[in-house]
XYZ file of N, CA, C and O in Angstrom:
728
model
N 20.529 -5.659 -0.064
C 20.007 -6.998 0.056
C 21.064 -8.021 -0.337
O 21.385 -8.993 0.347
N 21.492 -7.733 -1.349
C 22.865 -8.506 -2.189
C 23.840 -9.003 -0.818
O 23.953 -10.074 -0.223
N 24.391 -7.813 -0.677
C 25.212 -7.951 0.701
C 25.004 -8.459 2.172
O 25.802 -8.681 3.083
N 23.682 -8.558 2.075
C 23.154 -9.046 3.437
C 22.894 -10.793 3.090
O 23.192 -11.815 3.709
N 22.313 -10.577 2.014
C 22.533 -12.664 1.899
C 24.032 -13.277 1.133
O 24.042 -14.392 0.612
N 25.137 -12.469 1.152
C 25.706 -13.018 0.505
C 26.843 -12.978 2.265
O 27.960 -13.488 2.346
N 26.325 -12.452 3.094
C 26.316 -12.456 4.487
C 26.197 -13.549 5.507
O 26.695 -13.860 6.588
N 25.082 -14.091 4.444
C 24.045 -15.608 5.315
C 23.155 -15.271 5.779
O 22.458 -16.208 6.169
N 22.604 -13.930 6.041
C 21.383 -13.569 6.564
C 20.161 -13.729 5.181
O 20.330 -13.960 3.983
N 18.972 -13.495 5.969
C 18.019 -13.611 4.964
C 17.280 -12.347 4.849
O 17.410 -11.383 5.604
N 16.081 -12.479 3.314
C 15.395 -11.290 3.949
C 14.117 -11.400 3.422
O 14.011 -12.119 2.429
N 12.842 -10.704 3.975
C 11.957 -11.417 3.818
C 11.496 -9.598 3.033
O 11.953 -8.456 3.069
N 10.219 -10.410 2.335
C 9.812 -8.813 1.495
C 8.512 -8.818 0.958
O 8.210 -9.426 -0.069
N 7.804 -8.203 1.584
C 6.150 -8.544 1.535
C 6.061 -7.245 0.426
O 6.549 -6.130 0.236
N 5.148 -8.137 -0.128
C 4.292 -7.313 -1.734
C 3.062 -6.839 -1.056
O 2.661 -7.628 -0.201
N 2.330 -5.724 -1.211
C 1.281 -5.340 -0.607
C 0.257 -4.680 -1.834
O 0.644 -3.736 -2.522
N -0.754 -5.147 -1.963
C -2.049 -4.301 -2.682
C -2.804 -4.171 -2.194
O -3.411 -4.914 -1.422
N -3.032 -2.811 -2.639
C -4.203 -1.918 -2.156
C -5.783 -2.519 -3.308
O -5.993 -2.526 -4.520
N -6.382 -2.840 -2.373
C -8.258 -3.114 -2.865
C -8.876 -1.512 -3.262
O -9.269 -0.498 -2.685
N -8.675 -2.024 -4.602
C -9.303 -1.108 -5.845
C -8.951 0.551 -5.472
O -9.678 1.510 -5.212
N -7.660 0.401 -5.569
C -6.213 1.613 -5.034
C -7.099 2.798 -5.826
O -7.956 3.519 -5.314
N -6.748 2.793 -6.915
C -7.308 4.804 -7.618
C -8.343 5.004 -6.643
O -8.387 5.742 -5.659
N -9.617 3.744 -7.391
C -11.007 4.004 -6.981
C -11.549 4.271 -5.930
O -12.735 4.535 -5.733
N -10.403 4.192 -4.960
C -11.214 4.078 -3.182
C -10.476 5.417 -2.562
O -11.110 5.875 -1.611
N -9.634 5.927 -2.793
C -8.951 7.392 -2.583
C -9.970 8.340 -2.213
O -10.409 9.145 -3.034
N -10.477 8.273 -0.696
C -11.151 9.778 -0.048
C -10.867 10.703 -0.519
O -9.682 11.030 -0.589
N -11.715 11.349 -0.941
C -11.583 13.006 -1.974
C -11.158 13.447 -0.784
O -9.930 13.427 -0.699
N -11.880 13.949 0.441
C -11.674 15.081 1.754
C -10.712 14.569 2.018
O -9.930 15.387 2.503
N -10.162 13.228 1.940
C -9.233 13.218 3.449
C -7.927 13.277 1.819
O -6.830 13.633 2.249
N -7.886 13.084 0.619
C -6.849 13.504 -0.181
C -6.374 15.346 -0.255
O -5.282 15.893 -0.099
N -8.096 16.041 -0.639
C -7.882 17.452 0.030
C -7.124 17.691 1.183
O -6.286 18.564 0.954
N -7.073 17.201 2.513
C -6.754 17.699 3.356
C -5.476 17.363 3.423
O -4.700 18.110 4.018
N -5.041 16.217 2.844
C -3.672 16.630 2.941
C -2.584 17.450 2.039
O -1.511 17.877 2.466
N -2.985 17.559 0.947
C -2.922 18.659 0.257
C -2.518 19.814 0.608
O -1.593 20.498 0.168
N -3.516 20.063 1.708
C -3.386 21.249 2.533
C -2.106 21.322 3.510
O -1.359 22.248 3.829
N -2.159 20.141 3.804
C -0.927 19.667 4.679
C 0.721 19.601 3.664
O 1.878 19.631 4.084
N 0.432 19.547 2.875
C 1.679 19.824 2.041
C 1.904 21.179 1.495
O 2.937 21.375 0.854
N 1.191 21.985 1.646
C 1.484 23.470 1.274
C 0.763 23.946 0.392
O 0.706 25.175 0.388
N -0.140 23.113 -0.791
C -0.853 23.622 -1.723
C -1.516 25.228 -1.470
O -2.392 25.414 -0.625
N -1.101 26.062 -2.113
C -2.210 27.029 -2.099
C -3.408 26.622 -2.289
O -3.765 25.569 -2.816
N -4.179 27.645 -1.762
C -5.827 27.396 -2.149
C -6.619 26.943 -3.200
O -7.453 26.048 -3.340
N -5.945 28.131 -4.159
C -6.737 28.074 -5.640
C -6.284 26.920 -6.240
O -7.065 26.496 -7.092
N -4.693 25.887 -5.986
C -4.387 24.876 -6.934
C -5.508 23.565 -6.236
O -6.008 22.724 -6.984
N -5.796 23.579 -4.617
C -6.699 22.630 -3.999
C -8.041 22.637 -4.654
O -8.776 21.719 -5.018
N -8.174 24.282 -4.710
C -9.965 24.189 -5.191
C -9.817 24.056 -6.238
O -10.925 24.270 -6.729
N -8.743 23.690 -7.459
C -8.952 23.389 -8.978
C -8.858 21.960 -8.667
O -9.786 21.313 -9.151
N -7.951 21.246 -7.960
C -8.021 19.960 -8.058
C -9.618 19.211 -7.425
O -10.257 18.274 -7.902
N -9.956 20.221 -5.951
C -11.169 19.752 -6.162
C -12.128 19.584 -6.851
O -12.965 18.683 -6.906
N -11.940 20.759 -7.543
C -13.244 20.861 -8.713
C -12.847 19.579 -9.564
O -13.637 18.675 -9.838
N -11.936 19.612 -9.824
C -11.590 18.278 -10.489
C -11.773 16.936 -10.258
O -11.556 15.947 -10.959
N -12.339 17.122 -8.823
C -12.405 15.591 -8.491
C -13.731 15.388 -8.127
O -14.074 14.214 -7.987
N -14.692 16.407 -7.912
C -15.855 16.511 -7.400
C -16.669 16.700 -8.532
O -16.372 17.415 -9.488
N -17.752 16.013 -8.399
C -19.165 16.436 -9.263
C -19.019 15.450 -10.655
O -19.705 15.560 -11.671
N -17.893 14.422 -10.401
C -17.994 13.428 -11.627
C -18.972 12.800 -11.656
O -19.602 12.721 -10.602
N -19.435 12.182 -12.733
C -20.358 11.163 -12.840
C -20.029 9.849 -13.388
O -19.028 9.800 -14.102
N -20.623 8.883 -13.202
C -20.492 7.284 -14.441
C -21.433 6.899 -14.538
O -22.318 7.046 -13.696
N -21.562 6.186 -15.763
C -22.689 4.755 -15.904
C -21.880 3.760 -16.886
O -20.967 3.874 -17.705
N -22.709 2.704 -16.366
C -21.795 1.299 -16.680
C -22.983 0.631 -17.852
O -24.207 0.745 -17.809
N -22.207 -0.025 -18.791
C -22.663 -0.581 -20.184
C -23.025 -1.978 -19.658
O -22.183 -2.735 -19.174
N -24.084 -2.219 -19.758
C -24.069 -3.758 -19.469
C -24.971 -4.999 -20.433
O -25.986 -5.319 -19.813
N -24.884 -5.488 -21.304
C -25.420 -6.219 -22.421
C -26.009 -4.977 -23.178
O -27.213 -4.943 -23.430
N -25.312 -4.133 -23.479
C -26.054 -3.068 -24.798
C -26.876 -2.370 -23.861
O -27.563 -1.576 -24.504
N -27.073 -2.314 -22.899
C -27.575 -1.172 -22.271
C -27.024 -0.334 -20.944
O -26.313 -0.948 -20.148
N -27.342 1.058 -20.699
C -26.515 1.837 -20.158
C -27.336 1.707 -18.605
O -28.466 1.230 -18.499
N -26.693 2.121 -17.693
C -27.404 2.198 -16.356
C -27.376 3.669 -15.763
O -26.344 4.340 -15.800
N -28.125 3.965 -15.415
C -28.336 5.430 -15.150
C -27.401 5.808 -14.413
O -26.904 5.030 -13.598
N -26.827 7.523 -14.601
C -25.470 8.803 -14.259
C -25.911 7.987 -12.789
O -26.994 7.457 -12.543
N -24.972 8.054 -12.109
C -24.228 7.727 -10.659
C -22.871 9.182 -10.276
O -21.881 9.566 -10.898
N -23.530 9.620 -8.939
C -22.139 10.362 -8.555
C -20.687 10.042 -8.378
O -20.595 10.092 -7.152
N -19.933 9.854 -8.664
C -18.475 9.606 -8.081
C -18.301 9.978 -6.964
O -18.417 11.158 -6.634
N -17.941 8.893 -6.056
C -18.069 9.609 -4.235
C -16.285 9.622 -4.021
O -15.665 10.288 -3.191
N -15.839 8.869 -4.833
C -14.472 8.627 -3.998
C -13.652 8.493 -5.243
O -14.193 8.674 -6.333
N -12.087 8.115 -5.135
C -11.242 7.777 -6.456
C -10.291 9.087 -7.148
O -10.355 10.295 -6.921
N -9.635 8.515 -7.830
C -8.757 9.475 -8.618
C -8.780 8.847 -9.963
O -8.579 7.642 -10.115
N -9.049 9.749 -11.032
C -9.124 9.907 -12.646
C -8.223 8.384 -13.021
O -7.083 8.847 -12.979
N -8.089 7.310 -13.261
C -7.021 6.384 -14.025
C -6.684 6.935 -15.103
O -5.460 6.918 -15.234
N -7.214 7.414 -15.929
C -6.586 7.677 -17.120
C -6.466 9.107 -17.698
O -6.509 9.570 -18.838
N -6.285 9.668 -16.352
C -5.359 10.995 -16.390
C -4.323 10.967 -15.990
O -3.968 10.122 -15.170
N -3.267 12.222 -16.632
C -1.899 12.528 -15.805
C -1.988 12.782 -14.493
O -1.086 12.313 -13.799
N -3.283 13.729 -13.682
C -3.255 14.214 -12.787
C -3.966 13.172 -11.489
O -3.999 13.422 -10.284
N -4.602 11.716 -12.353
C -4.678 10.987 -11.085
C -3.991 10.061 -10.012
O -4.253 9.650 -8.882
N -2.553 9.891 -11.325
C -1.782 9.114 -10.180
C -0.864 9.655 -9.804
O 0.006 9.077 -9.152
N -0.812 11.070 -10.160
C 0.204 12.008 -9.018
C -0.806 12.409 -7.790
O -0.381 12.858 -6.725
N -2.163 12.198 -8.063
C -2.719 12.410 -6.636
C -2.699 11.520 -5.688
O -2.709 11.654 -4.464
N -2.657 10.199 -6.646
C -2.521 8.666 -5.461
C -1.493 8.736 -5.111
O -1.440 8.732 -3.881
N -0.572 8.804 -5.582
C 1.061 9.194 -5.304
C 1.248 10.139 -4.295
O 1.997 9.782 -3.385
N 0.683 11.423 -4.211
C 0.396 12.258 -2.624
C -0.374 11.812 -1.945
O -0.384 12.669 -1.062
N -1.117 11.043 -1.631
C -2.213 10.567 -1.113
C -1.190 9.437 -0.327
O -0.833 9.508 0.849
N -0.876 8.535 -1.169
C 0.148 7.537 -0.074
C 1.995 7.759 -0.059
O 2.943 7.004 -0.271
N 1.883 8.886 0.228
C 3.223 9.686 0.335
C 3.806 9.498 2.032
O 4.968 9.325 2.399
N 3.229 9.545 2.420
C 3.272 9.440 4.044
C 3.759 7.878 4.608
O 4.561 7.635 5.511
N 3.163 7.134 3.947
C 3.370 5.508 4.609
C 4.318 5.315 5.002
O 4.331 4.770 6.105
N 5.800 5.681 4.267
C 7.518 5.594 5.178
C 7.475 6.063 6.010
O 8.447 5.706 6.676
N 6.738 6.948 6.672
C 6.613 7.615 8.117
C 6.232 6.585 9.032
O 6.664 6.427 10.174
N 5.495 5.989 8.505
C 4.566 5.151 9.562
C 5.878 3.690 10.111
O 5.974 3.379 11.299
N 6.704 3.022 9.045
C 7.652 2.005 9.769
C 8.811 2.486 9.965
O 9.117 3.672 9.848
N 9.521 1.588 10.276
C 10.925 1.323 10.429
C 11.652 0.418 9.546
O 12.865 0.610 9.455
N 11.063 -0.653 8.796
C 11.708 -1.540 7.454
C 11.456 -0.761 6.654
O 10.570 0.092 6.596
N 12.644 -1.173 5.662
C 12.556 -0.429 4.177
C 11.309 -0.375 3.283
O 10.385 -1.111 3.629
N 11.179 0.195 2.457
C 9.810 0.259 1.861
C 10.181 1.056 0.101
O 10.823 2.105 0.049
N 9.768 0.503 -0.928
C 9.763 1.435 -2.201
C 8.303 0.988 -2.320
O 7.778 -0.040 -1.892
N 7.589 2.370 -3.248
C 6.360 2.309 -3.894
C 6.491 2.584 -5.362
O 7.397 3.318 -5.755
N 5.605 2.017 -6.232
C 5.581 2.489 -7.489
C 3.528 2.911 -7.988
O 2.728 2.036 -8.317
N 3.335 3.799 -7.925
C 2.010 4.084 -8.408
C 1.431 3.287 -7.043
O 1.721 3.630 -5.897
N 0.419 1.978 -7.443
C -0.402 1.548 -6.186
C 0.585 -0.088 -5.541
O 0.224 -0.978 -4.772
N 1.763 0.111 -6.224
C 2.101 -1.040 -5.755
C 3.188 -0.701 -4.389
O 3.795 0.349 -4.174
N 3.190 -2.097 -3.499
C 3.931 -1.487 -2.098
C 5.075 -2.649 -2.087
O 4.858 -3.739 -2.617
N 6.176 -2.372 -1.514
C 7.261 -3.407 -1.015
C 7.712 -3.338 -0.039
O 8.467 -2.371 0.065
N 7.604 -4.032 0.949
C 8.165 -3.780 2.555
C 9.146 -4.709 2.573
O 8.821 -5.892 2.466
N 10.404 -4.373 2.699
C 11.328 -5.696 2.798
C 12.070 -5.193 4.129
O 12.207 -3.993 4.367
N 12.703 -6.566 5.277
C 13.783 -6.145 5.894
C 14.770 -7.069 5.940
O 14.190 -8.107 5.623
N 15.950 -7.340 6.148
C 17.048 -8.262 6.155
C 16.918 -8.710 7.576
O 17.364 -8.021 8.493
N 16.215 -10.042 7.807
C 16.466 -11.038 9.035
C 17.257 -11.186 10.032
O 17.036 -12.306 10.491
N 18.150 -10.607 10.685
C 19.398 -11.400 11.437
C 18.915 -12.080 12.611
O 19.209 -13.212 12.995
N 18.125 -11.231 13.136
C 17.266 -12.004 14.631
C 15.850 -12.110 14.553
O 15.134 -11.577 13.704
N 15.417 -12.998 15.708
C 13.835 -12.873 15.152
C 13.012 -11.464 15.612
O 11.826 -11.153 15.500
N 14.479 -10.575 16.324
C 13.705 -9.129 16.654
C 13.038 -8.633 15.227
O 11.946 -8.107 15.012
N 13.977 -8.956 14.444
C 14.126 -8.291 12.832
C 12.480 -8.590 12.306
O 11.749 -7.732 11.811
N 12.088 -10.143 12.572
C 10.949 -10.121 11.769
C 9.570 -9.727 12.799
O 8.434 -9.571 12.353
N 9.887 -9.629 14.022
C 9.454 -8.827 15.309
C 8.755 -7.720 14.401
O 7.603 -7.546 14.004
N 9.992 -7.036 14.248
C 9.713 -5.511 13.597
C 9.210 -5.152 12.384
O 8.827 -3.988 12.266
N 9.116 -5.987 11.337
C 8.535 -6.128 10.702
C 7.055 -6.510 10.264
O 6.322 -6.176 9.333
N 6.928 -7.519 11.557
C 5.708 -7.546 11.484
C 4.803 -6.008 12.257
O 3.697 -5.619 11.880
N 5.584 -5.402 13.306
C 5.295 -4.031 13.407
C 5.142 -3.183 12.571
O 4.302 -2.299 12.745
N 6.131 -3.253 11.140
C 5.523 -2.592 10.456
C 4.172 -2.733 9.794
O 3.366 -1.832 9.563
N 4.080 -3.867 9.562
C 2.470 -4.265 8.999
C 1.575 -4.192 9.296
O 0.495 -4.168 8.707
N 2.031 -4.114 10.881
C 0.360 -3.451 11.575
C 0.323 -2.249 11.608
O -0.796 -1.767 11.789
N 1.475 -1.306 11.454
C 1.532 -0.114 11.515
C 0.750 0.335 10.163
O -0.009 1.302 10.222
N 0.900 -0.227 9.194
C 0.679 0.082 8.029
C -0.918 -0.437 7.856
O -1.484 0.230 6.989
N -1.579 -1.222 8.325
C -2.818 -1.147 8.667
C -3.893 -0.456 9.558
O -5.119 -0.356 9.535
N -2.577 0.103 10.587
C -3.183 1.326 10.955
C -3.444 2.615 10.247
O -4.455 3.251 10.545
N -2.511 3.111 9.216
C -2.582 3.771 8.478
C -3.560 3.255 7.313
O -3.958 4.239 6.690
N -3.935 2.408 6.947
C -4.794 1.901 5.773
C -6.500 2.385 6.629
O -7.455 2.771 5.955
N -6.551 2.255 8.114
C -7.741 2.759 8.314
C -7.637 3.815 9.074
O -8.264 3.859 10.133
N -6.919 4.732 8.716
C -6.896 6.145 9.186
C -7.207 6.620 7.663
O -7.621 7.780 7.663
N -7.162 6.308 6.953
C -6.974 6.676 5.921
C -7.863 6.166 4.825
O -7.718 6.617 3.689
N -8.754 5.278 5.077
C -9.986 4.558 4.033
C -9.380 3.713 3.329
O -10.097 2.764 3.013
N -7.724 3.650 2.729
C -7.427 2.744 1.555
C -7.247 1.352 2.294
O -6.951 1.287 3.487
N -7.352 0.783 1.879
C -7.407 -0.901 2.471
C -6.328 -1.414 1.682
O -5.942 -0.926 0.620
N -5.870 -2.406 2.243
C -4.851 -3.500 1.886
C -5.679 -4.911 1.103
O -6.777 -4.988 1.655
N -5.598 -5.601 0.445
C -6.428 -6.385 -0.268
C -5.545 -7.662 0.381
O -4.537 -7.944 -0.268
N -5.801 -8.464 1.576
C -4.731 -9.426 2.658
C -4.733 -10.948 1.526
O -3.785 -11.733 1.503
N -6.232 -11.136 0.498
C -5.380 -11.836 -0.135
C -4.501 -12.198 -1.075
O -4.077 -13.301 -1.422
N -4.177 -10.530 -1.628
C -3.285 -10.699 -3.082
C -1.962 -10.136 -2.575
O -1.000 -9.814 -3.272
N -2.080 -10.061 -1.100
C -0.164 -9.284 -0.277
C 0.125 -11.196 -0.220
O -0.441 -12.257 0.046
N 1.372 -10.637 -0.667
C 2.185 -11.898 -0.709
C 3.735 -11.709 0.402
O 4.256 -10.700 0.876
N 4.045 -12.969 0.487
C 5.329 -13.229 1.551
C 6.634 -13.569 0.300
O 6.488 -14.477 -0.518
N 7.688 -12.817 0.329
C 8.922 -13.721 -0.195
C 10.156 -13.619 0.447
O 10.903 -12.646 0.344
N 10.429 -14.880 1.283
C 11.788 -14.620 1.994
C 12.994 -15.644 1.111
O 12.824 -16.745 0.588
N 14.155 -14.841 1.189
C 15.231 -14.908 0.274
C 16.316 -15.165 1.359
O 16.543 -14.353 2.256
N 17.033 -16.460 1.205
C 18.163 -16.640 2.095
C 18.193 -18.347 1.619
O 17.842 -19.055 0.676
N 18.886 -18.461 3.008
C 19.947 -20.014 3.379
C 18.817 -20.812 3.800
O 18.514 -21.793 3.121
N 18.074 -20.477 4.961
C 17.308 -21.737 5.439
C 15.943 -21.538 5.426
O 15.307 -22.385 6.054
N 15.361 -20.735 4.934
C 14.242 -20.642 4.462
C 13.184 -19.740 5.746
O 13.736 -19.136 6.665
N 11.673 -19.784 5.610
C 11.300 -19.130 6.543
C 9.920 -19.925 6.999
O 8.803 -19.419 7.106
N 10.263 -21.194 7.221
C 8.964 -22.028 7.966
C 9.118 -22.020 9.616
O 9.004 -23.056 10.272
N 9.440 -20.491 10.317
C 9.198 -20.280 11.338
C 9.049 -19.105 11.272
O 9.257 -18.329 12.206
N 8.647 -18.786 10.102
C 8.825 -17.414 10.048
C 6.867 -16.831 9.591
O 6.524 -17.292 8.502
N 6.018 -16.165 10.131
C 4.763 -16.237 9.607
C 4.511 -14.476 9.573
O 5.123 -13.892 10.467
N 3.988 -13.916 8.985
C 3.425 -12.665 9.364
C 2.129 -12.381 8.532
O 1.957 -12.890 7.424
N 0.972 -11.302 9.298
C -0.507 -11.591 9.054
C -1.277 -10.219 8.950
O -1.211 -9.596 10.009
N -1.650 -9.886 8.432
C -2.285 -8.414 8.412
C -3.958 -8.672 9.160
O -4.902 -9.380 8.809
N -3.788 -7.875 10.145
C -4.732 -7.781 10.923
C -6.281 -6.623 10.463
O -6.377 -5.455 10.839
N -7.504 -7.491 9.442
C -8.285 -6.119 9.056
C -9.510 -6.389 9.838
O -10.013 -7.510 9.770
N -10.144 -5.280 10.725
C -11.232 -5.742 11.028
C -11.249 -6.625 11.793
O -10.192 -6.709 12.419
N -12.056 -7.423 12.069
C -11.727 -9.029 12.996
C -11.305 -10.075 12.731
O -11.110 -10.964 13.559
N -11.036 -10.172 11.227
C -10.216 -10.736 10.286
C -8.804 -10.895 10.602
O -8.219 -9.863 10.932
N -8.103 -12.035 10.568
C -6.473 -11.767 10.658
C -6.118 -13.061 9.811
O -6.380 -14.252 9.977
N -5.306 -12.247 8.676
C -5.054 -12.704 7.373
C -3.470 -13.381 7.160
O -2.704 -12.489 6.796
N -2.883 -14.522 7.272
C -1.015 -14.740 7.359
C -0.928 -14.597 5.714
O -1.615 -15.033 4.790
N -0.276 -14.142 5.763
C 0.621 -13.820 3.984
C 1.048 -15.213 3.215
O 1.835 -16.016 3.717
N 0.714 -15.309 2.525
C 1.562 -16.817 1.661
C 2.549 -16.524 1.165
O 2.529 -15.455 0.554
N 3.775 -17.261 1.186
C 5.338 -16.912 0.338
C 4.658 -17.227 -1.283
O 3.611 -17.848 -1.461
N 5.190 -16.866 -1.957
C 4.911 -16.479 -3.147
C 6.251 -17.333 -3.588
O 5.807 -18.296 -4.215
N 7.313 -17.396 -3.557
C 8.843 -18.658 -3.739
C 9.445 -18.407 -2.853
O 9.327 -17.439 -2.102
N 10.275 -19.373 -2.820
C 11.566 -19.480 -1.847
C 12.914 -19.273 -2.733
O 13.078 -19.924 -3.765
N 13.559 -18.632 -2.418
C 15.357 -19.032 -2.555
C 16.021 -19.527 -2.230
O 16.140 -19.129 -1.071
N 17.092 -20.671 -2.487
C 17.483 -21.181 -1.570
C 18.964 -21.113 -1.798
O 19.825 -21.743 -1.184
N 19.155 -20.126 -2.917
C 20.738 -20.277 -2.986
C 20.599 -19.160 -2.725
O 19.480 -18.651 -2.670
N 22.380 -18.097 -2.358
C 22.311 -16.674 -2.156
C 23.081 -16.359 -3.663
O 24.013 -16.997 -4.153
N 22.459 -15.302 -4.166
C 22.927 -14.164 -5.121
C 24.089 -13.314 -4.930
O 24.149 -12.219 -4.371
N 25.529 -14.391 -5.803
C 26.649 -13.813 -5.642
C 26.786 -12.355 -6.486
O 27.823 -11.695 -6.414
């Protein structure tokens, strides 16, 4: 990135969150890929057992609300639930062509600008990546993904929008830069 604006090019780098990331994690469709990564049997059917047959109830002014099944989600405050979210959205670099790092449920799609093919493709990735958000049950939360493009002249021709449902959502820049990072 350094090298690309110290270039004159720009680059734009969308923040992406996932709507209530652990909690919404398809048990079957996390099993199945599981399967798709090689797990033996017996480590799938321990993790299933592990993920199946939970229960909750929620405290609300001093009183409790009756056991509820757990239909969906991974453990938060286990070791073993955010290495499952972590396999669970292991796949998403498959799906674009711009760069991408993840950390736990957080996403970064950045690409360096030179033409407007560049933000062309980028915005390809975002729909790509909403295709994958409903192949897959986890949703994108369109109003807490943010826009930040970093360069010389800024990006007020520059728009991109995550498409959910019949909904179509444009990203807000979150700051601008306007000097480049020697």
């Amino acid at each position: 990135m350094t090298q690309a604006l110290d270039e004159g090019f720009e680059v734009d780098v969308i923040y992406l969150d996932y709507r209530k990331a652990f909690n919404s994690v398809p048990i079957l469709r996390l099993i199945e890929k599981l399967r798709v990564y090689g797990l033996k049997s017996k480590v799938i059917q321990w993790i299933k057992s592990f993920l199946t047959g939970r229960t909750m109830k929620v405290l609300i002014n001093g009183s409790f609300s009756d056991l509820k099944e757990v239909l969906s989600g991974v453990p938060q405050g286990s070791v073993l639930g955010p290495l499952l979210f972590l396999l669970f959205v292991n796949d998403l670099p498959d799906w674009i062509i711009s760069s991408m790092i993840m950390f736990a449920d957080d996403t970064k799609l950045w690409r360096i600008i030179k033409t407007i093919n560049d933000s062309q493709i980028l915005q390809r990735d975002l729909d790509a990546l909403m295709n994958w958000s409903n192949k897959y049950l986890l949703k994108f939360n369109p109003q807490k993904c943010k826009l930040m493009c970093i360069g010389q002249s800024g990006s007020a021709h520059r728009e991109y929008y995550l498409q959910e449902g019949t909904g179509k959502y444009k990203l807000h820049e979150t700051s601008h830069s306007q000097s480049q990072i020697s």
